[in-house]
Short mmCIF file of N, CA and C in Angstrom, two decimals:
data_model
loop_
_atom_site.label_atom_id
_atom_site.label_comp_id
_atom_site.label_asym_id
_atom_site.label_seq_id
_atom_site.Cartn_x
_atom_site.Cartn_y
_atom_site.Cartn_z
N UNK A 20 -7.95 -29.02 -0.73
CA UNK A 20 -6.99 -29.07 -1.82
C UNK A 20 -7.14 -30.45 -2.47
N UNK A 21 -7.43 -30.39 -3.68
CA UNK A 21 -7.77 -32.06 -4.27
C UNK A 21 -6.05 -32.28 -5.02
N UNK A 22 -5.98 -33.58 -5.47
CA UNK A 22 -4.74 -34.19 -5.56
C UNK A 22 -3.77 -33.51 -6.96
N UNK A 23 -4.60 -33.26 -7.66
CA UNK A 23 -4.03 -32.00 -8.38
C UNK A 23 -3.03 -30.83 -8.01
N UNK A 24 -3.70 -30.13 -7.09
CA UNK A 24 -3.45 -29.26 -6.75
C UNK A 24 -2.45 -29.45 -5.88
N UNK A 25 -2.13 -30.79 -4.87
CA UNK A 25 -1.27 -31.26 -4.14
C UNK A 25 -0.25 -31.31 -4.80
N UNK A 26 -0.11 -32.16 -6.35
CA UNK A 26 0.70 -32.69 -6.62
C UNK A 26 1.50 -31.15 -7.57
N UNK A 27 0.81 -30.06 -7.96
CA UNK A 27 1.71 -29.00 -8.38
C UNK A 27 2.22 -28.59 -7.46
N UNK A 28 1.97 -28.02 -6.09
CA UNK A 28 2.15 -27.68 -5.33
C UNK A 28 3.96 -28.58 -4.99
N UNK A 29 3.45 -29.89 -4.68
CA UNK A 29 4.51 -30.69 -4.48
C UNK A 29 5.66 -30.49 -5.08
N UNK A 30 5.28 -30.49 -6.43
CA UNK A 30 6.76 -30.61 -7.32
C UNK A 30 7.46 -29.09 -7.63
N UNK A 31 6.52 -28.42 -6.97
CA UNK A 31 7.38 -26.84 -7.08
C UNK A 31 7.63 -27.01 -5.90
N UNK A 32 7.82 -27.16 -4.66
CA UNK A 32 8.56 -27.40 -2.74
C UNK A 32 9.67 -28.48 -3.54
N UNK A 33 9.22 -29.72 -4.39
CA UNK A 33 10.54 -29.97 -4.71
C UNK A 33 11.52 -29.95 -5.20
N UNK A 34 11.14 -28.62 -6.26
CA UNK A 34 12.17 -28.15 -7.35
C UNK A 34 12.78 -27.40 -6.29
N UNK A 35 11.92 -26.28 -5.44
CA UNK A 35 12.39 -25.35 -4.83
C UNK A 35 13.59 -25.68 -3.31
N UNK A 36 12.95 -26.67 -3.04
CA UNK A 36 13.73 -27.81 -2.01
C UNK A 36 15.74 -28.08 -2.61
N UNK A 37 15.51 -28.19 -3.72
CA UNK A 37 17.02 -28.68 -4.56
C UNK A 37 17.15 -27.11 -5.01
N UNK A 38 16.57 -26.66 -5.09
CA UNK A 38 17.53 -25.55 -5.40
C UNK A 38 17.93 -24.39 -4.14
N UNK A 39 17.87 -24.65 -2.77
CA UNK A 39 18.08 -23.84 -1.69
C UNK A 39 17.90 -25.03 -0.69
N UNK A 40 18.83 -25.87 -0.59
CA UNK A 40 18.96 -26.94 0.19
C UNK A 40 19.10 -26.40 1.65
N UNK A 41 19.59 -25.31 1.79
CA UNK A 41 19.36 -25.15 3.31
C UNK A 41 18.19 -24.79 3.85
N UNK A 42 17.66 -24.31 2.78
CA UNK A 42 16.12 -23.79 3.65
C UNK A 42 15.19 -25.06 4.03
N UNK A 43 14.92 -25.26 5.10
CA UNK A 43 14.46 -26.53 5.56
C UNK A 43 13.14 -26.38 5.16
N UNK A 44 12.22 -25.20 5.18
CA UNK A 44 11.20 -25.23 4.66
C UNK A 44 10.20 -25.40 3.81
N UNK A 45 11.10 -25.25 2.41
CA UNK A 45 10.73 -26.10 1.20
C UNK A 45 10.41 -27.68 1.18
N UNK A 46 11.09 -28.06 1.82
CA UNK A 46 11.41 -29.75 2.28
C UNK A 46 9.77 -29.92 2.87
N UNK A 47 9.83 -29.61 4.39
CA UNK A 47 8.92 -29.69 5.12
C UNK A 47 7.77 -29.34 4.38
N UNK A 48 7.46 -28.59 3.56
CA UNK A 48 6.34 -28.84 3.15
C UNK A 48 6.36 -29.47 1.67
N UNK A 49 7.03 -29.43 1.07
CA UNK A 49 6.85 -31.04 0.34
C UNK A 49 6.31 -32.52 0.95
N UNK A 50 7.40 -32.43 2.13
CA UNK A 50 6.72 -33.78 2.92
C UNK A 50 5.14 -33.85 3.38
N UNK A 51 5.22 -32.17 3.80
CA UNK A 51 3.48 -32.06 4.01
C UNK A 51 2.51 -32.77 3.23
N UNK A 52 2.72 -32.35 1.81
CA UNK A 52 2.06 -32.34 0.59
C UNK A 52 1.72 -33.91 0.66
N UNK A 53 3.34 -34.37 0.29
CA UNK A 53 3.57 -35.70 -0.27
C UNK A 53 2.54 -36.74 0.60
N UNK A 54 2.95 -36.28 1.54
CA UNK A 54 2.14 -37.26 2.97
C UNK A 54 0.40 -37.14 3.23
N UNK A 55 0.23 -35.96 2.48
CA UNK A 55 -1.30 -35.59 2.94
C UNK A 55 -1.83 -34.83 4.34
N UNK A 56 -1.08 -34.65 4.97
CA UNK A 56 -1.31 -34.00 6.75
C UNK A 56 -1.74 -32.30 6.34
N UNK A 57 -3.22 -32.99 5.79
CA UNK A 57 -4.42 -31.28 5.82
C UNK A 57 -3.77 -30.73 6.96
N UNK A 58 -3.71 -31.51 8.66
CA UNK A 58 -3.96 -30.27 9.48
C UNK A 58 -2.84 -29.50 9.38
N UNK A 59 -1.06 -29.80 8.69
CA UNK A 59 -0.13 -28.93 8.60
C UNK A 59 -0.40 -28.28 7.50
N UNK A 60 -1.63 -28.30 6.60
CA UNK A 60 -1.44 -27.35 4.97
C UNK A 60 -1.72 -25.85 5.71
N UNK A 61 -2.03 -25.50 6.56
CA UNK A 61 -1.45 -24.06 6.90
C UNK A 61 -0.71 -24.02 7.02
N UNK A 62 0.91 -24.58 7.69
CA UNK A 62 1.96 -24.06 7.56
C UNK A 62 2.35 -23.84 5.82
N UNK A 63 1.95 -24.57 5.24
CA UNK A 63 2.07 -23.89 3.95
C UNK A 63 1.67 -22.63 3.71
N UNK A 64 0.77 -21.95 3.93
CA UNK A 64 0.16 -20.65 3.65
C UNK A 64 0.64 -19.57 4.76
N UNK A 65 1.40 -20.17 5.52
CA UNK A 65 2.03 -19.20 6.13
C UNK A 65 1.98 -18.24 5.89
N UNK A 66 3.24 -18.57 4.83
CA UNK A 66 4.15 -16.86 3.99
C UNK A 66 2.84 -15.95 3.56
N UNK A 67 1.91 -16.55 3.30
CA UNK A 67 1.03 -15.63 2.51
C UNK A 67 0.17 -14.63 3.32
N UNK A 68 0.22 -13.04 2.59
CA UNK A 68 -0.81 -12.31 3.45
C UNK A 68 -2.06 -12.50 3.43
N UNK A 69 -3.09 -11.71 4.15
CA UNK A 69 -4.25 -11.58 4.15
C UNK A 69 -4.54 -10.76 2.85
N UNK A 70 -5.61 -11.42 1.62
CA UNK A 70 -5.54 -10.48 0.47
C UNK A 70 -5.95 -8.78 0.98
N UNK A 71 -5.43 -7.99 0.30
CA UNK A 71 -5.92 -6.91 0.38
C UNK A 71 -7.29 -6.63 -0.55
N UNK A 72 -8.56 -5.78 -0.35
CA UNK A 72 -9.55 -5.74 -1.49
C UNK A 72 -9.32 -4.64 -2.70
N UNK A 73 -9.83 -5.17 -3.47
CA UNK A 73 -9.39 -3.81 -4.58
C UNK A 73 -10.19 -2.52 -4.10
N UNK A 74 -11.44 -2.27 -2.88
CA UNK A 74 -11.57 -1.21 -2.74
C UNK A 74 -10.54 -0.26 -1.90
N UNK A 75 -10.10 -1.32 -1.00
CA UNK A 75 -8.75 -1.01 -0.10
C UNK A 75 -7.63 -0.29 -0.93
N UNK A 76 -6.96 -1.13 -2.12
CA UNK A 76 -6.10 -0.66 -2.54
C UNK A 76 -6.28 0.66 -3.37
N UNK A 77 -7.72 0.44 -4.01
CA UNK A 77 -8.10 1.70 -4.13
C UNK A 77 -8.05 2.76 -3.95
N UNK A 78 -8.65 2.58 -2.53
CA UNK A 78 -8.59 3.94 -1.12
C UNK A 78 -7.18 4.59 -1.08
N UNK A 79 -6.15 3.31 -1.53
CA UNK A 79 -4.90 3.65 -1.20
C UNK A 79 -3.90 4.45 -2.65
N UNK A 80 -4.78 4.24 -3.55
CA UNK A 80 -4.27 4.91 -4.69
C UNK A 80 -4.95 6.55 -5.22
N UNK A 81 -5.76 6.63 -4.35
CA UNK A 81 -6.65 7.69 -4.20
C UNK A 81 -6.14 8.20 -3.30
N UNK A 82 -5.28 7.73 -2.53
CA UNK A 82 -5.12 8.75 -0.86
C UNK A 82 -3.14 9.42 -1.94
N UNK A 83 -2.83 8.47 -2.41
CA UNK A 83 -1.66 9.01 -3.06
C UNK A 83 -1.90 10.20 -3.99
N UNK A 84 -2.75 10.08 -4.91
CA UNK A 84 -3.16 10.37 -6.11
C UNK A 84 -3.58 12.39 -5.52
N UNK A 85 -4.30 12.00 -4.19
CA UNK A 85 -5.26 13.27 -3.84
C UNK A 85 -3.64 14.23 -3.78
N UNK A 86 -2.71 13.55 -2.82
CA UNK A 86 -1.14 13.68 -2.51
C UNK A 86 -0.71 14.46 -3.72
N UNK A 87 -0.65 13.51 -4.75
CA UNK A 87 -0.01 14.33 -5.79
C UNK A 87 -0.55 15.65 -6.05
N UNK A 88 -1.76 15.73 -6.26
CA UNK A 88 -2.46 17.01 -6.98
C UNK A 88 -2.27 18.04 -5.68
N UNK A 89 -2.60 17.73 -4.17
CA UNK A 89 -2.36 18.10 -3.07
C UNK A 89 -1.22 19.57 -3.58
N UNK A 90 0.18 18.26 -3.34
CA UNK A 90 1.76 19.02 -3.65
C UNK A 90 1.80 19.89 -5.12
N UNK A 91 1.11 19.44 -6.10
CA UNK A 91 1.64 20.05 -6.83
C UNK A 91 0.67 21.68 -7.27
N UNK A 92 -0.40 21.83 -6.88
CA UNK A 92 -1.26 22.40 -6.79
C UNK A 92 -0.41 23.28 -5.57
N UNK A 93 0.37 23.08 -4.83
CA UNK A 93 0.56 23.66 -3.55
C UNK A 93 1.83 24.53 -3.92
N UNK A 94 2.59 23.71 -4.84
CA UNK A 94 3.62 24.28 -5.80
C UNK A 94 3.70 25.12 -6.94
N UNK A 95 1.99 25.84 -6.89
CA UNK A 95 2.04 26.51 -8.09
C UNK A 95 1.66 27.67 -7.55
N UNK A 96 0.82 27.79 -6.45
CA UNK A 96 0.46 28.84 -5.88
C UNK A 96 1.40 29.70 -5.53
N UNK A 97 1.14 31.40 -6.35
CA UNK A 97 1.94 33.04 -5.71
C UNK A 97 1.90 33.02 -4.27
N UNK A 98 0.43 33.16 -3.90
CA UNK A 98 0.26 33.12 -2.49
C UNK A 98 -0.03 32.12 -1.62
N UNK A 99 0.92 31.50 -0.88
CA UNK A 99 0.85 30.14 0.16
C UNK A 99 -0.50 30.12 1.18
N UNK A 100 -0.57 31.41 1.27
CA UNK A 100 -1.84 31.64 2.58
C UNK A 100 -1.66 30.52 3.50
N UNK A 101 -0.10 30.72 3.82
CA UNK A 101 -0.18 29.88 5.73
C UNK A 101 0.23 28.64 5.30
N UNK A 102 -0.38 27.95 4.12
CA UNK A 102 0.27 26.30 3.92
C UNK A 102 1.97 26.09 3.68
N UNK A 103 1.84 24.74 4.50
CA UNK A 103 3.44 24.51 4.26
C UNK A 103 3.50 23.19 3.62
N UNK A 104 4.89 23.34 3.42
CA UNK A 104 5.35 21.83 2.56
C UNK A 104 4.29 20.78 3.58
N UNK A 105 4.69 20.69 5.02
CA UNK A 105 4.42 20.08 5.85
C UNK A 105 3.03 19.28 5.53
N UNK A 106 2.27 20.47 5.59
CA UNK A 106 0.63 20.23 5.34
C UNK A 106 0.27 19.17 3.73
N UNK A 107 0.87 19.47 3.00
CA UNK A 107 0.84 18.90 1.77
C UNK A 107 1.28 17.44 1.38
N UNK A 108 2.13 16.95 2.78
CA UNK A 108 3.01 16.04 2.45
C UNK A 108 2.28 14.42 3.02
N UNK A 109 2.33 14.00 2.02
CA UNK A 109 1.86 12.22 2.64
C UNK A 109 2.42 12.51 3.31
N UNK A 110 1.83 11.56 4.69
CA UNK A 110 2.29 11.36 5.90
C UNK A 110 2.25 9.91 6.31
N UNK A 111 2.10 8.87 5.35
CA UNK A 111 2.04 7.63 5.79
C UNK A 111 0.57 7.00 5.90
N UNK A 112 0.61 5.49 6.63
CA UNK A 112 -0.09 4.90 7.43
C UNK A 112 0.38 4.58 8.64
N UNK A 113 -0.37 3.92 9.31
CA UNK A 113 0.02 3.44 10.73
C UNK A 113 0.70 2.12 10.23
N UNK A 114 2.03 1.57 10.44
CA UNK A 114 2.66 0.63 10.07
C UNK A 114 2.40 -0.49 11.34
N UNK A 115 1.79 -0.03 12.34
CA UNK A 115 1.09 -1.05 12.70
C UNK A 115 -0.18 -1.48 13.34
N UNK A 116 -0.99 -0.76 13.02
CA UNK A 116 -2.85 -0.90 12.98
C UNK A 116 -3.44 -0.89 11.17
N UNK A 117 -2.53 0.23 10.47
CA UNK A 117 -2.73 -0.01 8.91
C UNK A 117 -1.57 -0.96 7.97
N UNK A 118 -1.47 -1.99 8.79
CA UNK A 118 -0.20 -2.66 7.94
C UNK A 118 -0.50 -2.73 6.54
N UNK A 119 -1.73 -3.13 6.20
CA UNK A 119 -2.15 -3.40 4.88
C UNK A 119 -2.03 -2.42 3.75
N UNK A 120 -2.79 -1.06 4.33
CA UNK A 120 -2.40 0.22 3.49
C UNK A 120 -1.16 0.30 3.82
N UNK A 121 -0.46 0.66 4.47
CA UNK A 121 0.99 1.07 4.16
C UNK A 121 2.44 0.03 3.35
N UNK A 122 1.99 -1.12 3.77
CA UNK A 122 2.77 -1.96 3.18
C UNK A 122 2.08 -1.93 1.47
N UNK A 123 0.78 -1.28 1.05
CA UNK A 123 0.91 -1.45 -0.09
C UNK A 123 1.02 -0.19 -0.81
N UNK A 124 0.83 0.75 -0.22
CA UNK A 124 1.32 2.34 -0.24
C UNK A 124 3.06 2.12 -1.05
N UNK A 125 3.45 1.81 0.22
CA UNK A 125 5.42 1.21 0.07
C UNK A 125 5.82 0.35 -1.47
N UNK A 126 4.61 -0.36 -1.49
CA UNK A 126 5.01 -1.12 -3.15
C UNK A 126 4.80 -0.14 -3.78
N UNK A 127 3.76 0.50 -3.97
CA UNK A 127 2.75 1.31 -5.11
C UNK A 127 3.59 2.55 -5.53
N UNK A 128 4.60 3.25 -4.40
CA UNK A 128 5.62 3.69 -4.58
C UNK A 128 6.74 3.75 -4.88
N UNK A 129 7.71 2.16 -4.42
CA UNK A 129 8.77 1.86 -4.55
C UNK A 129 9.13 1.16 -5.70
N UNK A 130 8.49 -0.17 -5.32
CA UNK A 130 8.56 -1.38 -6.41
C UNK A 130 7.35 -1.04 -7.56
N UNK A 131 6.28 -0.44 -7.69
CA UNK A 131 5.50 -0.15 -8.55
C UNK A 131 5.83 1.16 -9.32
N UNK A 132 6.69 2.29 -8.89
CA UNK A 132 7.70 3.16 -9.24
C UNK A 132 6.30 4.04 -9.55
N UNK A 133 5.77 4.63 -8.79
CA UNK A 133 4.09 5.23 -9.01
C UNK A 133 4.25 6.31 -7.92
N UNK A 134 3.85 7.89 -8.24
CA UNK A 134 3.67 8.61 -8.02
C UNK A 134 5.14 9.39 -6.77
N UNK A 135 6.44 9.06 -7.45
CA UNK A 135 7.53 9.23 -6.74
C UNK A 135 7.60 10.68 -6.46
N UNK A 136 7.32 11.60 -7.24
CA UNK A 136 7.39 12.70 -6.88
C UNK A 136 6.62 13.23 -4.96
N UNK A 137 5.89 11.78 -4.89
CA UNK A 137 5.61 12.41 -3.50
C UNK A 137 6.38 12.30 -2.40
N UNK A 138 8.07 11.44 -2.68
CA UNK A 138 8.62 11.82 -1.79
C UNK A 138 9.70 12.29 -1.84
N UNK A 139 9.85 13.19 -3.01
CA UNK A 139 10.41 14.59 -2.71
C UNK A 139 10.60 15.20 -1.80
N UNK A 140 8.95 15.56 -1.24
CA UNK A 140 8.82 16.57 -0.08
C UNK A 140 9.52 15.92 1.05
N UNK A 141 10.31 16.99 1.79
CA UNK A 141 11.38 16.31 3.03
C UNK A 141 10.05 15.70 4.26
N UNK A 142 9.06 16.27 4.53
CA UNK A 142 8.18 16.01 5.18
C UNK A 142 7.48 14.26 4.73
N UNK A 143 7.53 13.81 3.90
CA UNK A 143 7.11 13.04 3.19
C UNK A 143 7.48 11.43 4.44
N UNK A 144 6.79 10.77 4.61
CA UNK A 144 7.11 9.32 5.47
C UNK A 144 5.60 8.16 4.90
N UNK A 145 6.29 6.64 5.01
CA UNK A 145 5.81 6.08 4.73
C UNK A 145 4.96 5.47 6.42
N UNK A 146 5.46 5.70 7.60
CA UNK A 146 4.78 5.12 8.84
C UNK A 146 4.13 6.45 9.43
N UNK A 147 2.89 6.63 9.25
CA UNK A 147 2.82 8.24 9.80
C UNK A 147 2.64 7.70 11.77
N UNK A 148 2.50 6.42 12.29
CA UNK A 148 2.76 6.15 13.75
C UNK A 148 1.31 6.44 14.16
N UNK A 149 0.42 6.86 13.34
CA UNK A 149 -0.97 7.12 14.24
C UNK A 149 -1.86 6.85 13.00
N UNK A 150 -3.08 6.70 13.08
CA UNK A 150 -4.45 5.80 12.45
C UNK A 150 -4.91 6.66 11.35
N UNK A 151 -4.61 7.01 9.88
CA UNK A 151 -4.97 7.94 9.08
C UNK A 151 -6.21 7.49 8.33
N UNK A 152 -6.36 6.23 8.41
CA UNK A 152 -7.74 6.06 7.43
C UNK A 152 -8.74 7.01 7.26
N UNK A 153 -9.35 7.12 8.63
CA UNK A 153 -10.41 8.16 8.89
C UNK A 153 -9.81 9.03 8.39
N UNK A 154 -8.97 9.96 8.29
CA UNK A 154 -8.54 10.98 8.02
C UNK A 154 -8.48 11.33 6.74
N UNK A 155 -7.75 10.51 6.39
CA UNK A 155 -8.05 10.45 4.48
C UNK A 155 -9.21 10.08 3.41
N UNK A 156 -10.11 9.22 4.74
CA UNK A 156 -10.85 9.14 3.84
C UNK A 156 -12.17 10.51 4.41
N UNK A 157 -11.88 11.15 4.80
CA UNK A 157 -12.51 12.76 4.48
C UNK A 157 -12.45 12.98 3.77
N UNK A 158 -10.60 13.68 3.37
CA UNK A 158 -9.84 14.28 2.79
C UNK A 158 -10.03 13.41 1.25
N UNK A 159 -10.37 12.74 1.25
CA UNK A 159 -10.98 12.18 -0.53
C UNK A 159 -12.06 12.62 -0.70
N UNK A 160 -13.00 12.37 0.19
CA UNK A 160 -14.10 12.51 -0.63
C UNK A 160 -14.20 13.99 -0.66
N UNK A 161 -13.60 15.13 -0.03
CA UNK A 161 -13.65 16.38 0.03
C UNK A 161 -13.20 16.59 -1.88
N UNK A 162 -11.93 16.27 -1.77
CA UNK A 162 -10.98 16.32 -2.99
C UNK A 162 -11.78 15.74 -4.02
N UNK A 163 -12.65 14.34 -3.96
CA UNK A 163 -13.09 14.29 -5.08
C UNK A 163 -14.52 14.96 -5.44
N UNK A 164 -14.84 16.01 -4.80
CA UNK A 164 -15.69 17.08 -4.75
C UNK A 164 -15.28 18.19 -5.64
N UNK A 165 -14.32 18.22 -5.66
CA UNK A 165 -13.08 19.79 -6.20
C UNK A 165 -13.69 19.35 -7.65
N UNK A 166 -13.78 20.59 -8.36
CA UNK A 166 -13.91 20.70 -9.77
C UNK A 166 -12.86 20.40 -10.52
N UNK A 167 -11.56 20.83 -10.17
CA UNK A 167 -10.75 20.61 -10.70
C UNK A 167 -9.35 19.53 -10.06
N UNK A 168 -10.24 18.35 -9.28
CA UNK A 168 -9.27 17.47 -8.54
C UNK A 168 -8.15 16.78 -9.29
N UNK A 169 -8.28 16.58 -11.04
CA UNK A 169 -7.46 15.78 -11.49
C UNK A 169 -6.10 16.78 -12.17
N UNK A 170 -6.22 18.51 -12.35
CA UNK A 170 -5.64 19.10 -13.10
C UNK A 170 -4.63 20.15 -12.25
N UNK A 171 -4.36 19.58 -11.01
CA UNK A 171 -3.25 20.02 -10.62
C UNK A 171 -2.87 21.54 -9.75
N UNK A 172 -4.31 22.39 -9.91
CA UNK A 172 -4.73 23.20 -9.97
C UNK A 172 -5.77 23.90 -8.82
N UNK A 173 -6.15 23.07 -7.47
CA UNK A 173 -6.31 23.48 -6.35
C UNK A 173 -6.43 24.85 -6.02
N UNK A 174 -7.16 25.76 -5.80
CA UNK A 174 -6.70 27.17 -5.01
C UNK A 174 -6.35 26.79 -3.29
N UNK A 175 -5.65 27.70 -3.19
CA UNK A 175 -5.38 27.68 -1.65
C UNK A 175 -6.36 27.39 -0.29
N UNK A 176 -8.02 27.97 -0.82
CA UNK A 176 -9.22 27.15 -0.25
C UNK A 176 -9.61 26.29 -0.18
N UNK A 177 -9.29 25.38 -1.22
CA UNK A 177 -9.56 24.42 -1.81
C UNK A 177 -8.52 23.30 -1.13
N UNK A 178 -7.02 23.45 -1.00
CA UNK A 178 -5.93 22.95 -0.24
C UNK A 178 -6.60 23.20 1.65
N UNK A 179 -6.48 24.15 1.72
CA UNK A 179 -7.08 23.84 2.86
C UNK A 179 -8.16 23.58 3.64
N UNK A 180 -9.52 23.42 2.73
CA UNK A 180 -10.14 22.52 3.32
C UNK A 180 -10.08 20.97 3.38
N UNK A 181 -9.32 20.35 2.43
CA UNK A 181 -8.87 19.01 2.49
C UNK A 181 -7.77 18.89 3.45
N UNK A 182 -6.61 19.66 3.73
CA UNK A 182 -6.13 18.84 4.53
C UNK A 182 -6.49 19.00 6.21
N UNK A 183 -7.69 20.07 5.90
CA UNK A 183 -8.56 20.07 7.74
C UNK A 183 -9.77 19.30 7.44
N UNK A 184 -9.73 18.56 6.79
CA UNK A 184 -10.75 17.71 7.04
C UNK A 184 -11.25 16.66 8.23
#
């Protein structure tokens, strides 16, 4: 970090310091800054995650996206042939082996207000408790095989070979 970068750094811990005087942490790393002690500039970066990659988030807007067309394709069909809400329904990530996808799943849905209709379905969860990557990423590239993956429009063969993938 060259002295530049110290010194913005600095004066936002010290704006931020006076304006939430109890949080001791703002302070402490101002003093970090101010003082120069490299080996504490990780406690500065604490708060911060590990970036996610844009192919990651990708994966993760594609695993929603397949979701949507999934449900609604599933919602148009006369004949169910055996599928249930169940089968159709995001089921999450692992909230703790996929923290990354699911915690950005949770924005991309909540705070990004993107593709809400997928939790409609009562089946619908953001921690599915077990390892879906592999799983979905079948179930994409199956889906982005489908002729008609973007128009909502799935046949019932077509639904169920993606979600036995």
């Amino acid at each position: 970090m060259n002295d530049e970068q110290r010194l913005l750094l600095l004066n936002q811990y010290d704006i931020l310091s006076k304006l939430d005087p109890e949080d001791n942490y703002y302070s402490k790393c101002r003093d970090i800054l101010a003082n120069g002690y490299e080996v504490l500039y990780s406690e500065i970066s604490n708060r911060l995650s590990e970036p996610m990659s844009s192919e990651q988030g990708g994966f993760v807007i594609d695993v929603l996206q397949m979701y949507r067309v999934l449900n609604t394709s599933y919602e148009q069909l006369e004949d169910k042939e055996n599928i249930t809400d169940f089968d159709v329904a995001f089921k999450g990530f692992d909230g703790n082996e996929e923290g990354k996808y699911y915690s950005f799943a949770q924005f991309f849905l909540d705070d990004y207000n993107r593709f809400g209709e997928l939790k409609e379905n009562e089946s619908f969860s953001y921690n599915s408790h077990s390892n879906r990557v592999e799983k979905y990423s079948r179930m994409v590239m199956l889906w982005k095989d489908t002729a008609d993956r973007y128009n909502d429009n799935l046949t019932a063969e077509e639904i169920k070979s993606i979600i036995n993938a």
